[in-house]
Amino acid sequence: MKIKVNGEFLTDFSGNISELLQKQNLSADRVAVEYNGEILSRENFNNIFLKDGDVVEIVHFVGGG
Amino acid sequence: MVTEKELFNALAERHGVEIQKKFANSCVGIAGLGGLGSNIAVYLTRLGIGKLILVDFDNVDITNINRQNYVLSDIGRPKTTALYEHLIKINPYLNYQLHQVKITSENAVSLFSGCDIICEAFDKPDQKAMLIQTLLSTLKDVKIVSGNGMAGFNTANLIKTTNPIKNLYICGDGQSDISDGLGLMSPRVAVCASHQATMIMRLLLNENNV
């Protein structure tokens, strides 16, 4: 299985969006995730299991403003 | 007192008449009136954006003075009204809509529906994520310009504008985090605010590339 995350191919991952975030050491409450062109609500992070060809963009937010 | 027509004409002379008409017919929402939002509001007021929706629940604190567009006599007052009084000295003829309320996933859509562009200018990362998820999943045509990473005193050249997700523009270095003990300092925060205001300006003129 090959998925694209922030422009880079991942071949050694299977799981849902929450598990992908964990693998990347990102906190689920500090990210915006686009899955195949659609923004995801946080409630869906557990429900969506990645499949071959999926494209994911993750923006991780830091504090300050 | 400068009249509305005199001020419009002066802005049009600097910006161009067609551009000024577009600005005058635009609506921009600003979520958070701190270091980013208060400065962005000033830039958008100087551009002559017709309608500004300004939202913040907080009062001006003495620790805001280092970087936010407030003065000592504003301390203790709501940021919305304090900022409004500065903005009307720049342009009293714009439509300013003030909401002193905490933005949540429940009220965000109703606060900002009707905006061409919404500017995310919070300081807490979970609030940034909440607002963006809520608005982008509900308001399909809206564009969001967000600030992400402007703390510390690293070079300003690390602060840039990107468009990683459809309808989401991110300004900042993406890294510097106040939770790592970095402070927020006026010039670098203002660079990020200027990036956001510039992207908002470009989007209003249908220039969608960063």
Coordinates of C-alpha atoms in Angstrom, one line a residue:
Chain A
M1 CA 0.0 0.0 0.0
K2 CA 1.3 3.4 -1.0
I3 CA -0.1 6.7 0.4
K4 CA 1.1 10.2 0.0
V5 CA 1.4 12.4 3.1
N6 CA 2.5 16.0 2.8
G7 CA 3.9 15.2 -0.6
E8 CA 6.0 12.2 0.4
F9 CA 5.1 8.6 -0.2
L10 CA 4.6 6.3 2.7
T11 CA 4.7 2.5 2.0
D12 CA 5.0 1.0 5.5
F13 CA 1.8 2.3 7.1
S14 CA -1.6 0.8 7.6
G15 CA -4.2 2.2 10.0
N16 CA -6.6 5.2 10.5
I17 CA -5.9 8.9 10.5
S18 CA -5.4 9.0 14.3
E19 CA -2.7 6.3 14.0
L20 CA -1.0 8.1 11.2
L21 CA -0.9 11.3 13.4
Q22 CA 0.6 9.2 16.3
K23 CA 3.2 7.7 14.0
Q24 CA 4.2 11.3 13.0
N25 CA 4.2 12.4 16.6
L26 CA 1.5 14.9 16.0
S27 CA -1.3 15.8 18.5
A28 CA -4.8 15.3 17.0
D29 CA -6.1 18.5 18.6
R30 CA -3.4 20.6 16.9
V31 CA -3.8 19.6 13.3
A32 CA -5.9 20.3 10.2
V33 CA -6.1 17.2 7.9
E34 CA -7.1 17.2 4.3
Y35 CA -8.0 13.7 3.0
N36 CA -8.3 13.3 -0.7
G37 CA -9.1 16.9 -1.1
E38 CA -11.7 17.2 1.7
I39 CA -11.0 18.7 5.1
L40 CA -11.7 16.3 8.0
S41 CA -13.5 16.9 11.3
R42 CA -11.6 15.5 14.2
E43 CA -14.5 13.1 15.0
N44 CA -13.6 11.3 11.8
F45 CA -9.9 10.7 12.5
N46 CA -10.7 7.3 14.0
N47 CA -13.2 6.2 11.3
I48 CA -11.1 6.8 8.2
F49 CA -8.7 3.9 7.4
L50 CA -6.1 4.8 4.8
K51 CA -6.1 2.8 1.5
D52 CA -3.8 2.6 -1.5
G53 CA -3.5 5.9 -3.4
D54 CA -4.8 8.1 -0.7
V55 CA -3.5 11.7 -0.5
V56 CA -3.2 13.3 3.0
E57 CA -2.1 16.8 3.8
I58 CA -1.5 17.6 7.5
V59 CA -1.0 21.1 8.9
H60 CA 0.4 21.1 12.5
F61 CA -0.3 24.2 14.5
V62 CA 2.1 25.8 17.0
G63 CA 1.2 28.4 19.7
G64 CA 1.6 32.1 19.3
G65 CA -0.4 35.0 17.9
Chain B
M1 CA -13.5 66.2 9.3
V2 CA -12.5 64.3 6.2
T3 CA -15.6 63.2 4.3
E4 CA -16.3 59.7 3.1
K5 CA -15.9 60.7 -0.5
E6 CA -12.6 62.5 0.2
L7 CA -11.2 59.4 2.0
F8 CA -12.4 57.0 -0.7
N9 CA -10.9 59.1 -3.4
A10 CA -7.6 59.3 -1.6
L11 CA -7.5 55.5 -1.2
A12 CA -8.5 55.1 -4.8
E13 CA -5.7 57.4 -5.9
R14 CA -3.2 55.2 -4.1
H15 CA -4.7 51.8 -4.8
G16 CA -6.5 52.3 -8.1
V17 CA -10.3 52.9 -8.5
E18 CA -11.3 49.4 -9.5
I19 CA -9.2 47.9 -6.8
Q20 CA -10.7 50.3 -4.2
K21 CA -14.2 49.4 -5.3
K22 CA -13.4 45.7 -4.8
F23 CA -12.1 46.4 -1.3
A24 CA -15.1 48.5 -0.5
N25 CA -17.4 45.7 -1.4
S26 CA -15.5 43.0 0.5
C27 CA -16.1 41.5 3.9
V28 CA -13.3 40.0 6.0
G29 CA -13.7 38.3 9.4
I30 CA -10.9 38.3 12.0
A31 CA -10.9 35.6 14.7
G32 CA -8.8 36.8 17.6
L33 CA -7.7 40.4 18.1
G34 CA -4.2 39.8 19.6
G35 CA -0.8 40.3 18.1
L36 CA -1.9 39.1 14.7
G37 CA -5.5 40.1 14.6
S38 CA -5.2 43.7 15.9
N39 CA -2.4 44.4 13.4
I40 CA -4.2 42.8 10.6
A41 CA -7.3 44.8 11.4
V42 CA -5.3 48.0 11.1
Y43 CA -3.8 47.0 7.7
L44 CA -7.3 46.0 6.4
T45 CA -8.7 49.3 7.6
R46 CA -6.0 51.2 5.8
L47 CA -6.9 49.2 2.7
G48 CA -10.5 50.3 3.1
I49 CA -12.1 46.9 3.3
G50 CA -15.8 47.6 3.4
K51 CA -16.9 45.3 6.2
L52 CA -14.8 43.9 9.0
I53 CA -16.2 41.4 11.5
L54 CA -13.9 41.6 14.6
V55 CA -14.3 38.8 17.2
D56 CA -12.5 38.4 20.5
F57 CA -13.7 37.5 24.0
D58 CA -10.8 39.0 25.9
N59 CA -9.9 42.3 27.5
V60 CA -6.6 44.2 26.9
D61 CA -3.9 43.1 29.3
I62 CA -0.7 44.9 30.2
T63 CA 1.3 42.0 28.7
N64 CA -0.4 42.7 25.3
I65 CA 1.2 46.1 24.9
N66 CA 4.5 44.7 23.6
R67 CA 3.0 43.6 20.3
Q68 CA -0.7 44.3 20.0
N69 CA -2.2 47.4 18.6
Y70 CA -3.4 48.8 21.9
V71 CA -2.2 51.6 24.2
L72 CA -1.9 51.8 28.0
S73 CA -5.3 53.5 28.4
D74 CA -6.9 50.4 26.7
I75 CA -5.9 48.1 29.6
G76 CA -8.9 46.4 31.1
R77 CA -11.2 47.2 28.2
P78 CA -12.6 44.7 25.7
K79 CA -10.3 44.3 22.8
T80 CA -13.2 44.6 20.4
T81 CA -14.2 48.2 21.5
A82 CA -10.6 49.3 22.2
L83 CA -9.5 48.3 18.7
Y84 CA -12.7 49.8 17.1
E85 CA -11.8 53.2 18.6
H86 CA -8.4 53.0 17.0
L87 CA -9.7 51.9 13.6
I88 CA -12.3 54.6 13.3
K89 CA -9.6 57.2 13.7
I90 CA -8.1 55.7 10.5
N91 CA -11.4 55.2 8.6
P92 CA -14.7 56.0 10.3
Y93 CA -16.7 55.1 7.2
L94 CA -16.2 51.3 7.1
N95 CA -18.7 48.8 8.5
Y96 CA -17.2 47.4 11.7
Q97 CA -19.1 44.5 13.3
L98 CA -17.9 43.7 16.9
H99 CA -18.5 40.5 18.8
Q100 CA -17.1 40.1 22.3
V101 CA -17.6 36.4 22.5
K102 CA -15.5 33.2 22.7
I103 CA -15.4 31.5 19.3
T104 CA -16.5 27.8 19.4
S105 CA -17.3 25.1 16.9
E106 CA -21.0 25.9 17.7
N107 CA -21.0 29.7 16.9
A108 CA -18.1 30.0 14.4
V109 CA -20.2 29.5 11.3
S110 CA -22.9 32.0 12.3
L111 CA -20.3 34.6 13.3
F112 CA -18.5 34.5 10.0
S113 CA -21.0 33.5 7.4
G114 CA -21.1 36.1 4.7
C115 CA -17.4 36.8 4.9
D116 CA -15.3 36.5 1.7
I117 CA -12.3 35.6 3.7
I118 CA -11.8 34.6 7.4
C119 CA -8.5 35.4 9.1
E120 CA -7.5 33.0 11.9
A121 CA -5.5 34.9 14.4
F122 CA -5.7 32.9 17.6
D123 CA -2.7 32.1 19.8
K124 CA -3.6 28.6 21.0
P125 CA -2.9 25.7 18.5
D126 CA -6.0 23.7 19.4
Q127 CA -8.2 26.7 18.8
K128 CA -6.6 27.3 15.4
A129 CA -7.3 23.6 14.5
M130 CA -10.9 23.8 15.8
L131 CA -11.7 27.0 13.8
I132 CA -10.3 25.7 10.6
Q133 CA -11.9 22.3 10.8
T134 CA -15.3 23.9 11.6
L135 CA -15.3 26.6 8.9
L136 CA -13.7 24.6 6.0
S137 CA -16.0 21.6 6.5
T138 CA -19.1 23.8 6.7
L139 CA -18.6 26.9 4.5
K140 CA -17.5 25.5 1.2
D141 CA -16.6 28.7 -0.7
V142 CA -14.8 30.5 2.1
K143 CA -11.0 31.0 2.2
I144 CA -9.1 31.0 5.5
V145 CA -5.8 32.8 6.1
S146 CA -4.1 31.5 9.2
G147 CA -1.1 32.4 11.3
N148 CA 1.3 29.6 12.3
G149 CA 4.7 30.2 13.9
M150 CA 6.0 33.7 14.6
A151 CA 7.5 33.4 18.1
G152 CA 11.1 34.0 19.1
F153 CA 13.7 36.1 17.4
N154 CA 14.9 34.0 14.5
T155 CA 15.2 35.6 11.1
A156 CA 12.0 37.0 9.6
N157 CA 12.9 35.3 6.3
L158 CA 11.6 32.0 7.7
I159 CA 8.1 33.4 7.8
K160 CA 6.3 32.6 4.5
T161 CA 2.8 32.0 3.0
T162 CA 1.8 28.6 1.8
N163 CA -1.4 26.9 0.6
P164 CA -1.1 23.3 1.8
I165 CA -4.9 22.6 1.9
K166 CA -7.6 23.7 -0.5
N167 CA -8.9 27.2 0.7
L168 CA -6.4 27.3 3.6
Y169 CA -3.5 29.7 3.4
I170 CA -0.9 29.4 6.2
C171 CA 1.5 32.3 7.1
G172 CA 4.4 31.7 9.5
D173 CA 7.5 29.7 10.1
G174 CA 5.5 26.6 11.0
Q175 CA 7.8 25.8 13.9
S176 CA 8.4 28.4 16.6
D177 CA 6.1 27.6 19.5
I178 CA 5.4 29.6 22.6
S179 CA 5.1 26.3 24.5
D180 CA 8.8 25.9 23.9
G181 CA 9.3 29.0 26.0
L182 CA 9.8 31.4 23.1
G183 CA 8.4 34.9 23.5
L184 CA 6.4 36.9 21.1
M185 CA 8.0 40.1 19.9
S186 CA 6.4 42.9 17.9
P187 CA 8.5 43.0 14.7
R188 CA 8.3 39.3 14.0
V189 CA 4.6 39.0 14.9
A190 CA 4.0 42.0 12.6
V191 CA 5.8 40.2 9.8
C192 CA 3.4 37.3 10.1
A193 CA 0.4 39.7 10.4
S194 CA 1.6 41.4 7.2
H195 CA 1.9 38.1 5.4
Q196 CA -1.7 37.3 6.4
A197 CA -3.0 40.8 5.4
T198 CA -1.1 40.6 2.1
M199 CA -2.7 37.2 1.2
I200 CA -6.1 38.5 2.2
M201 CA -5.6 41.5 -0.1
R202 CA -4.4 39.2 -2.9
L203 CA -7.4 36.8 -2.5
L204 CA -9.8 39.8 -2.6
L205 CA -8.3 40.7 -5.9
N206 CA -8.7 37.1 -7.2
E207 CA -4.9 36.4 -7.0
N208 CA -5.0 33.0 -5.5
N209 CA -1.4 32.0 -5.7
V210 CA 0.9 32.5 -2.7

